[in-house]
XYZ file of C-alpha atoms in Angstrom:
592
model
C 67.456 -9.602 27.653
C 64.111 -11.450 27.464
C 63.605 -13.586 24.435
C 61.041 -12.566 21.875
C 59.188 -15.787 22.461
C 58.928 -14.976 26.135
C 57.444 -11.606 25.352
C 54.944 -13.212 23.027
C 53.967 -15.779 25.660
C 52.792 -13.191 28.207
C 49.185 -12.152 28.638
C 49.365 -8.470 27.875
C 46.869 -5.686 28.308
C 46.029 -6.082 24.642
C 45.198 -9.738 25.229
C 42.964 -8.856 28.179
C 41.182 -6.213 26.097
C 40.651 -8.686 23.278
C 39.259 -11.316 25.653
C 36.973 -8.729 27.261
C 35.729 -7.578 23.886
C 35.207 -11.132 22.733
C 33.244 -11.912 25.882
C 31.163 -8.802 25.293
C 30.449 -9.954 21.742
C 29.410 -13.378 23.010
C 27.069 -11.833 25.548
C 25.828 -9.441 22.898
C 25.198 -12.302 20.468
C 23.372 -14.181 23.212
C 21.256 -11.179 24.146
C 20.544 -10.393 20.496
C 19.618 -14.007 19.744
C 17.408 -14.158 22.829
C 15.747 -10.864 21.948
C 15.148 -11.976 18.357
C 13.751 -15.316 19.496
C 11.501 -13.679 22.113
C 10.272 -11.225 19.496
C 9.553 -14.003 16.997
C 7.651 -16.011 19.607
C 5.661 -12.947 20.647
C 4.853 -12.233 16.989
C 3.575 -15.803 16.631
C 1.314 -15.275 19.629
C 0.072 -11.975 18.174
C -0.604 -13.758 14.878
C -2.493 -16.559 16.654
C -4.407 -13.997 18.714
C -5.326 -11.906 15.661
C -6.311 -15.029 13.772
C -8.634 -16.121 16.583
C -10.225 -12.668 16.923
C -10.480 -12.392 13.146
C -12.208 -15.760 12.893
C -14.792 -14.746 15.494
C -15.468 -11.370 13.854
C -15.521 -12.841 10.341
C -17.860 -15.652 11.316
C -20.309 -13.229 12.957
C -20.123 -11.010 9.870
C -21.046 -13.972 7.665
C -23.969 -14.781 9.935
C -25.082 -11.151 9.699
C -25.013 -11.416 5.889
C -27.308 -14.453 6.114
C -29.737 -12.505 8.306
C -29.832 -9.565 5.900
C -30.483 -11.930 3.001
C -33.463 -13.183 5.027
C -34.588 -9.580 5.544
C -34.352 -9.024 1.788
C -36.459 -12.143 1.211
C -39.152 -11.011 3.660
C -39.104 -7.470 2.240
C -39.588 -8.852 -1.258
C -42.595 -10.854 -0.107
C -43.886 -8.065 2.151
C -46.663 -9.573 4.314
C -47.086 -12.664 2.110
C -44.250 -14.742 3.555
C -45.571 -18.231 4.271
C -44.264 -21.248 6.111
C -43.379 -22.944 2.824
C -41.668 -19.783 1.496
C -39.440 -19.635 4.543
C -38.620 -23.341 4.371
C -37.530 -22.970 0.737
C -35.464 -19.892 1.548
C -33.743 -21.676 4.449
C -32.907 -24.611 2.185
C -31.143 -22.265 -0.271
C -28.883 -21.006 2.523
C -27.518 -24.518 3.178
C -26.968 -23.572 6.821
C -25.152 -26.676 7.992
C -22.466 -26.435 5.302
C -22.071 -22.665 4.784
C -22.825 -21.416 8.301
C -21.505 -23.991 10.781
C -22.397 -23.091 14.348
C -25.809 -21.530 13.612
C -28.766 -23.440 15.062
C -31.225 -22.183 12.482
C -32.801 -19.081 10.963
C -36.279 -17.777 11.607
C -38.751 -14.884 11.597
C -40.187 -13.068 14.613
C -43.206 -10.857 13.891
C -44.171 -7.733 15.809
C -47.889 -8.042 16.723
C -49.974 -5.417 18.532
C -52.550 -7.010 20.826
C -55.455 -5.651 18.781
C -53.937 -7.303 15.652
C -53.499 -10.703 17.330
C -56.734 -12.294 15.973
C -55.766 -11.461 12.392
C -52.233 -12.802 12.979
C -53.529 -16.038 14.468
C -55.963 -16.451 11.556
C -53.006 -16.422 9.159
C -51.239 -19.032 11.268
C -54.375 -21.212 11.415
C -54.301 -21.448 7.605
C -50.861 -23.071 7.757
C -50.450 -26.887 7.876
C -49.303 -27.006 11.499
C -50.413 -26.293 15.043
C -49.329 -22.887 16.270
C -49.734 -21.250 19.677
C -48.022 -18.349 21.420
C -46.406 -18.781 24.822
C -45.887 -17.714 27.567
C -48.474 -15.103 28.646
C -47.320 -11.624 29.682
C -48.743 -8.124 30.162
C -46.845 -6.177 27.484
C -48.972 -4.290 24.904
C -47.312 -6.123 22.006
C -46.170 -9.664 21.207
C -42.995 -10.925 19.505
C -43.730 -14.578 18.624
C -41.296 -16.797 16.741
C -43.389 -17.440 13.639
C -41.001 -19.465 11.480
C -37.770 -21.277 12.330
C -35.827 -23.701 10.155
C -34.753 -26.420 10.409
C -37.819 -27.102 12.486
C -36.574 -30.601 13.355
C -34.050 -29.182 15.823
C -35.852 -25.933 16.690
C -39.484 -27.018 17.026
C -39.555 -26.177 20.745
C -38.977 -22.499 19.895
C -41.946 -22.106 17.503
C -44.498 -19.757 19.066
C -42.172 -18.546 21.837
C -42.993 -14.903 22.554
C -39.588 -13.267 23.112
C -41.297 -10.185 24.518
C -41.831 -12.076 27.771
C -38.117 -11.922 28.729
C -36.157 -8.704 29.241
C -32.886 -9.817 27.641
C -34.461 -11.083 24.422
C -36.920 -8.163 24.214
C -34.337 -5.416 24.896
C -31.935 -6.530 22.148
C -34.783 -6.906 19.640
C -36.125 -3.413 20.317
C -32.578 -2.028 20.065
C -32.340 -3.628 16.623
C -35.683 -2.043 15.719
C -34.655 1.433 16.884
C -31.190 1.427 15.241
C -32.061 -0.438 12.072
C -28.921 -2.535 12.654
C -28.161 -6.118 13.584
C -28.014 -6.747 17.347
C -27.416 -9.729 19.638
C -28.864 -10.527 23.046
C -26.947 -11.019 26.225
C -26.334 -14.628 27.331
C -29.463 -16.801 27.347
C -30.392 -20.478 27.417
C -32.207 -21.515 24.237
C -35.439 -23.411 24.721
C -34.289 -25.945 22.128
C -30.943 -26.580 23.880
C -31.269 -29.692 26.050
C -27.753 -29.095 27.388
C -28.795 -25.683 28.745
C -25.468 -24.061 27.814
C -24.838 -20.383 27.083
C -26.356 -19.027 23.888
C -27.706 -15.840 22.306
C -30.055 -14.586 19.591
C -28.920 -12.555 16.558
C -31.505 -10.079 15.160
C -31.829 -8.091 11.897
C -34.955 -5.875 11.582
C -37.366 -5.503 8.666
C -39.998 -2.813 8.116
C -43.085 -2.151 6.049
C -43.116 0.389 3.266
C -40.056 2.405 2.208
C -36.796 2.354 4.161
C -37.318 4.380 7.393
C -34.783 7.112 8.152
C -35.756 8.303 11.634
C -36.375 6.651 14.972
C -40.064 7.543 14.776
C -40.370 6.017 11.303
C -38.582 2.851 12.353
C -40.917 2.354 15.303
C -44.006 3.109 13.216
C -43.013 0.813 10.310
C -41.474 -1.992 12.358
C -42.761 -5.414 11.283
C -40.365 -7.862 12.918
C -36.914 -9.377 12.701
C -35.103 -12.194 10.972
C -33.165 -13.969 13.681
C -30.753 -16.826 14.297
C -30.300 -18.716 17.587
C -26.768 -19.673 18.616
C -25.257 -21.994 21.176
C -21.861 -20.439 21.861
C -20.141 -23.809 22.150
C -21.274 -24.790 18.651
C -20.345 -21.358 17.301
C -16.744 -21.757 18.498
C -16.519 -25.355 17.315
C -17.385 -24.088 13.851
C -14.377 -21.725 13.859
C -11.387 -24.014 14.296
C -10.871 -27.268 16.161
C -9.335 -26.613 19.571
C -6.627 -29.235 19.122
C -5.440 -27.459 15.959
C -4.839 -24.145 17.751
C -1.834 -23.046 19.818
C -4.007 -20.758 21.954
C -7.049 -21.341 24.127
C -9.552 -18.638 24.925
C -12.618 -17.784 26.925
C -15.410 -15.322 26.113
C -17.156 -13.217 28.739
C -20.254 -11.095 28.188
C -20.148 -8.567 31.029
C -19.869 -10.712 34.189
C -20.967 -14.016 32.636
C -18.505 -16.424 31.029
C -20.256 -17.805 27.941
C -17.387 -19.948 26.676
C -14.267 -21.256 28.436
C -11.371 -23.396 27.236
C -9.127 -22.696 30.259
C -9.772 -26.078 31.834
C -6.996 -27.548 34.040
C -8.147 -31.015 33.010
C -7.444 -30.253 29.340
C -4.375 -32.088 28.014
C -3.060 -28.852 26.436
C -3.803 -26.593 29.421
C -0.779 -24.483 30.442
C -0.957 -23.314 34.061
C 1.723 -20.689 33.366
C 1.085 -19.543 29.777
C 3.936 -17.906 27.880
C 1.559 -15.139 26.716
C -1.879 -13.967 27.775
C -3.951 -11.065 26.510
C -7.500 -9.813 26.952
C -9.276 -8.279 23.944
C -12.609 -6.464 24.002
C -14.823 -6.934 20.934
C -17.746 -4.623 20.138
C -20.151 -7.351 19.097
C -23.415 -5.987 17.715
C -24.391 -3.936 20.736
C -22.643 -6.165 23.282
C -19.049 -6.183 24.497
C -17.363 -9.588 24.434
C -14.172 -9.871 26.469
C -11.922 -12.530 24.950
C -9.181 -13.906 27.243
C -6.541 -15.518 25.003
C -3.741 -17.653 26.465
C -1.070 -19.853 24.956
C -1.293 -23.593 25.612
C 1.225 -26.413 25.852
C 1.179 -26.869 22.068
C 2.403 -23.270 21.711
C 5.107 -23.863 24.311
C 6.279 -27.035 22.543
C 6.328 -25.333 19.136
C 8.223 -22.272 20.372
C 10.706 -23.668 22.853
C 14.301 -23.159 21.677
C 17.653 -23.691 23.321
C 19.472 -21.596 20.724
C 20.248 -18.586 22.974
C 21.475 -20.876 25.766
C 23.613 -22.830 23.315
C 25.064 -19.576 21.975
C 25.920 -18.413 25.483
C 27.350 -21.785 26.530
C 29.310 -22.087 23.313
C 30.591 -18.551 23.685
C 31.746 -19.151 27.255
C 33.509 -22.336 26.234
C 35.279 -20.443 23.466
C 36.314 -17.725 25.923
C 37.844 -20.352 28.226
C 39.745 -21.830 25.326
C 40.957 -18.367 24.281
C 42.362 -17.685 27.746
C 44.123 -21.074 27.858
C 45.538 -20.582 24.382
C 46.747 -17.070 25.245
C 48.603 -18.472 28.246
C 50.135 -21.317 26.211
C 50.765 -19.802 22.794
C 53.265 -17.066 22.064
C 51.474 -15.904 18.986
C 48.324 -14.829 20.785
C 47.894 -11.747 18.623
C 47.409 -13.852 15.500
C 44.915 -16.061 17.369
C 42.949 -13.043 18.552
C 42.936 -11.631 15.038
C 41.735 -14.938 13.565
C 39.092 -15.262 16.251
C 37.729 -11.763 15.637
C 37.800 -12.388 11.903
C 35.854 -15.644 12.375
C 33.196 -13.955 14.480
C 32.872 -11.163 11.937
C 32.468 -13.679 9.120
C 29.815 -15.593 11.057
C 27.893 -12.410 11.777
C 28.126 -11.431 8.107
C 26.856 -14.855 7.047
C 23.939 -14.578 9.478
C 23.151 -11.116 8.131
C 23.216 -12.412 4.550
C 20.929 -15.276 5.512
C 18.477 -12.830 7.086
C 18.519 -10.661 3.951
C 17.980 -13.739 1.800
C 15.081 -14.847 4.020
C 13.472 -11.377 3.761
C 13.812 -11.509 -0.039
C 12.144 -14.931 -0.093
C 9.307 -13.653 2.095
C 8.707 -10.715 -0.277
C 8.741 -13.096 -3.244
C 6.293 -15.399 -1.456
C 3.928 -12.492 -0.719
C 4.014 -11.449 -4.366
C 3.436 -14.983 -5.694
C 0.676 -15.711 -3.164
C -1.095 -12.433 -3.984
C -0.745 -13.139 -7.705
C -2.092 -16.691 -7.333
C -5.078 -15.418 -5.325
C -6.253 -13.532 -8.419
C -7.066 -16.815 -10.202
C -9.750 -18.037 -7.719
C -11.122 -14.484 -7.478
C -11.572 -14.373 -11.244
C -13.072 -17.881 -11.118
C -15.612 -16.805 -8.490
C -16.501 -13.751 -10.577
C -16.988 -15.914 -13.682
C -19.100 -18.419 -11.733
C -21.220 -15.544 -10.366
C -21.910 -14.338 -13.929
C -22.855 -17.877 -15.026
C -25.220 -18.335 -12.070
C -26.825 -14.943 -12.729
C -27.356 -15.825 -16.408
C -28.869 -19.201 -15.495
C -31.202 -17.588 -12.957
C -32.230 -14.967 -15.512
C -33.217 -17.730 -17.912
C -35.202 -19.487 -15.171
C -36.989 -16.630 -13.419
C -36.563 -13.658 -15.724
C -34.635 -10.379 -15.215
C -33.152 -10.141 -11.720
C -34.178 -6.475 -11.480
C -37.614 -7.840 -10.540
C -36.053 -9.829 -7.678
C -34.398 -7.210 -5.502
C -33.191 -9.711 -2.919
C -31.268 -11.820 -5.449
C -30.019 -8.729 -7.273
C -28.644 -7.209 -4.056
C -26.900 -10.474 -3.153
C -25.186 -10.690 -6.565
C -24.141 -7.031 -6.214
C -22.731 -7.810 -2.753
C -20.687 -10.713 -4.182
C -19.235 -8.538 -6.940
C -18.387 -5.730 -4.516
C -16.454 -8.142 -2.323
C -14.725 -9.715 -5.334
C -13.633 -6.240 -6.457
C -12.299 -5.493 -2.995
C -10.409 -8.810 -2.896
C -8.912 -8.059 -6.307
C -7.875 -4.566 -5.161
C -6.277 -6.002 -2.022
C -4.240 -8.618 -3.885
C -3.156 -6.032 -6.479
C -2.125 -3.647 -3.672
C -0.137 -6.357 -1.882
C 1.631 -7.234 -5.150
C 2.576 -3.595 -5.706
C 3.705 -3.252 -2.099
C 5.975 -6.310 -2.368
C 7.405 -5.049 -5.677
C 8.729 -1.862 -4.108
C 11.994 -3.764 -4.115
C 15.679 -3.145 -3.695
C 17.839 -0.390 -5.104
C 19.280 -2.805 -7.638
C 16.154 -2.201 -9.723
C 16.606 1.588 -9.843
C 16.858 2.943 -13.404
C 18.344 6.160 -14.769
C 15.759 6.756 -17.511
C 14.684 10.384 -17.686
C 10.928 10.962 -17.505
C 9.604 14.478 -18.268
C 7.481 15.753 -15.408
C 4.880 17.405 -17.601
C 4.345 14.154 -19.517
C 4.071 12.247 -16.259
C 1.423 14.650 -14.904
C -0.394 14.550 -18.210
C -0.587 10.742 -18.019
C -1.969 10.933 -14.482
C -4.611 13.498 -15.500
C -5.660 11.197 -18.323
C -5.649 8.043 -16.157
C -7.848 9.654 -13.487
C -10.125 11.369 -16.045
C -9.417 14.833 -14.637
C -9.692 18.312 -16.014
C -6.060 19.402 -16.726
C -6.764 22.591 -14.759
C -7.215 20.504 -11.603
C -3.503 19.596 -11.386
C -0.847 22.341 -11.288
C 2.916 21.712 -11.544
C 5.651 24.062 -10.337
C 9.147 22.570 -10.662
C 12.813 23.619 -10.711
C 13.612 20.584 -12.880
C 12.105 19.336 -16.125
C 12.526 15.589 -15.619
C 13.000 12.889 -13.005
C 16.165 10.826 -13.547
C 16.594 8.547 -10.523
C 14.120 5.666 -10.227
C 11.489 7.360 -12.340
C 9.176 4.330 -12.240
C 8.927 4.431 -8.434
C 8.450 8.218 -8.542
C 5.563 7.714 -10.964
C 3.977 5.175 -8.576
C 4.377 7.587 -5.624
C 2.816 10.479 -7.551
C -0.055 8.327 -8.867
C -0.953 7.122 -5.357
C -0.882 10.646 -3.880
C -2.971 12.067 -6.735
C -5.409 9.156 -6.505
C -5.908 9.746 -2.768
C -6.387 13.482 -3.275
C -9.124 12.941 -5.877
C -10.798 9.830 -4.436
C -11.355 11.221 -0.947
C -12.272 14.758 -1.951
C -15.856 15.666 -0.955
C -16.404 16.921 -4.533
C -13.883 15.309 -6.939
C -14.842 17.748 -9.723
C -13.760 20.643 -7.497
C -10.515 19.005 -6.391
C -7.312 21.021 -6.893
C -3.887 19.421 -6.565
C -0.591 21.362 -6.613
C 2.694 19.524 -7.223
C 5.784 21.546 -6.285
C 9.373 20.346 -6.802
C 12.376 22.311 -5.494
C 15.987 21.573 -6.464
C 18.040 21.334 -3.258
C 21.476 20.643 -4.791
C 21.903 16.880 -4.271
C 18.209 16.059 -3.878
C 14.700 17.188 -4.766
C 12.055 18.380 -2.318
C 8.595 17.298 -3.504
C 5.277 18.606 -2.228
C 1.802 17.348 -3.215
C -0.989 19.503 -1.782
C -4.760 19.244 -2.227
C -7.788 21.262 -1.125
C -9.676 18.277 0.303
C -11.237 17.693 3.700
C -7.890 17.182 5.450
C -6.653 14.627 7.982
C -6.791 14.992 11.761
C -3.241 15.082 13.285
C -3.843 11.987 15.423
C -4.209 9.950 12.216
C -1.066 11.213 10.460
C 0.956 8.098 11.293
C -1.891 5.590 10.951
C -2.538 6.392 7.276
C 0.865 4.981 6.281
C 0.297 1.585 7.903
C -0.574 -1.368 5.668
C -4.354 -2.036 5.404
C -5.139 1.073 7.492
C -7.676 3.543 6.075
C -9.718 6.462 7.395
C -12.485 5.641 4.946
C -16.039 6.435 6.072
C -18.964 4.253 5.045
C -19.894 6.780 2.339
C -16.362 6.999 0.928
C -15.062 4.868 -1.966
C -13.614 1.428 -1.196
C -9.922 1.472 -0.260
C -7.313 -1.262 0.285
C -5.252 0.810 2.728
C -2.038 -0.021 0.842
C -1.452 3.020 -1.397
C 0.219 5.267 1.196
C 2.212 2.293 2.527
C 3.666 1.896 -0.985
C 4.450 5.630 -1.035
C 6.307 5.528 2.293
C 8.227 2.364 1.368
C 9.325 3.815 -1.980
C 10.559 7.006 -0.276
C 12.269 5.179 2.600
C 14.201 2.849 0.326
C 15.999 5.951 -0.965
C 16.937 6.932 2.587
C 14.282 9.612 3.132
C 11.025 10.040 5.023
C 7.635 11.396 4.031
C 5.584 13.642 6.262
C 2.021 14.885 6.137
C 0.922 18.420 6.951
C -2.829 18.581 7.456
C -5.767 19.235 9.736
C -9.484 18.686 9.257
C -11.039 21.094 6.793
C -7.703 22.550 5.573
C -6.553 20.168 2.856
C -3.527 17.886 2.971
C 0.120 18.280 1.954
C 2.601 15.403 1.582
C 6.277 16.391 1.590
C 9.281 14.159 0.835
C 12.788 14.203 -0.643
C 13.844 12.330 -3.789
C 17.395 11.685 -5.040
C 18.591 13.382 -8.221
C 20.957 10.607 -9.216
C 21.243 6.833 -8.666
C 24.572 6.981 -6.817
C 23.281 9.592 -4.404
C 20.246 7.350 -3.687
C 22.542 4.491 -2.692
C 24.555 6.817 -0.452
C 21.429 8.020 1.306
C 20.231 4.461 1.903
C 23.555 3.379 3.361
C 23.589 6.437 5.584
C 20.040 5.724 6.769
C 20.964 2.130 7.492
């Protein structure tokens, strides 16, 4: 009869199964780790890419703001803008510090040939020599009248941009659309290096604001413009050696900027990631080719997946040897499986802890951003008061008044964004769920009061009288849905919102329906994404966070929210809500 120890010393089918499963877990851990690492690295590239694209778009937007402030200045002066006026205005912009990358800012006048003597008489009265060049046969002229700083742009004074198709076409497009436009690639006359550049135009008109193409052409007086050398524009964004990506910019077939130089110390001949992005840039399409460089490769190289695989294979070898040598292999296999389970649990807990820290960081960062926003708002008020004392009421200075209004609008939007991010991050864990009962009628009454509505605009039909589970989150969900229904209604005074709640045994089915303009089906998923909004230019400002908060609050209870809508037929949001706290936890665990 075999001894028990002999039986224990054999490699049984159970042992083989355990080893196979353990090997599978090792491979699974390796694949999971590799997938997670690859995903993290790709997310870093996406972040770097979005940052680069965002910097380009934001910088051009700031330049556009400067042009429109110049348009406001010219409009305020009408036809009385002088050389000295423009020099003083340019000095207030502080171009070198606030708008790095811009070569200057100037005025181009539209002059019919029969009006040329009068135009030249005005220029002759100025303390400088002025002539228009080169000659051409077009029935109108577009001379650069003023350009500051003249020290670095003097060669461009008097240049008639009508002589060249590229410059002329973009300027006339700006005239006809009433919007800012840029030229295709050109070489600036003031650029001794003869590198790629372009001109940025913003039109101004005589009389009242034109509304039709015919009016714009009839009232067109010229443009405020800024010349750019693309190389300097990019250098003003972010130093190349501080970025983990290099990029090139192509306007149609012409490359106007290129960092993909094999002689560059950070050039990567086989980049880890590469993506091409098309930007609609003021009437032109810029194709941006973004590639990772050696700095990105160095910062994102990791041997962790390989170490996990190698370590796992070593462990498997040891397991097989120990199974052959030790009689008590079952206990070893049990301990080994238990150890792996504990390690996986610890990794999971670390990930949960890291996610909690990230949410806390987002909340704190958003909260801290409110302080400089309030400081900027206070400083704006002080500056406006000081200017009022110096030059009188700003209502008489439409250009300054519009610029202060623009600052306050953007401060309000920044404040709304930070507040939305704080609320989004505070849609926390189920541990914060309370069991306080909140009467539905009182809740709706508060909302009607908060949004200054007629009580008849909001109707409630409910199988229950109060919300018990997580009433605070339910209030936030209802407030956001009601706010959207009223804010984006074509006629808020005619808005009608119906809230219907059905008792479905262990949960509630909630419907919020309005009679607004509706949402096209292709946008039903987009509206729930953070910072996404379908807002038109005439609609109220929106942070794009409200519906994200709604979805997150519903999902943390284990449910989903859906939208039923089409254009012109109103919108209905439908979701489930738990009746009790324990049932909410059960739903979340089931969803997980």
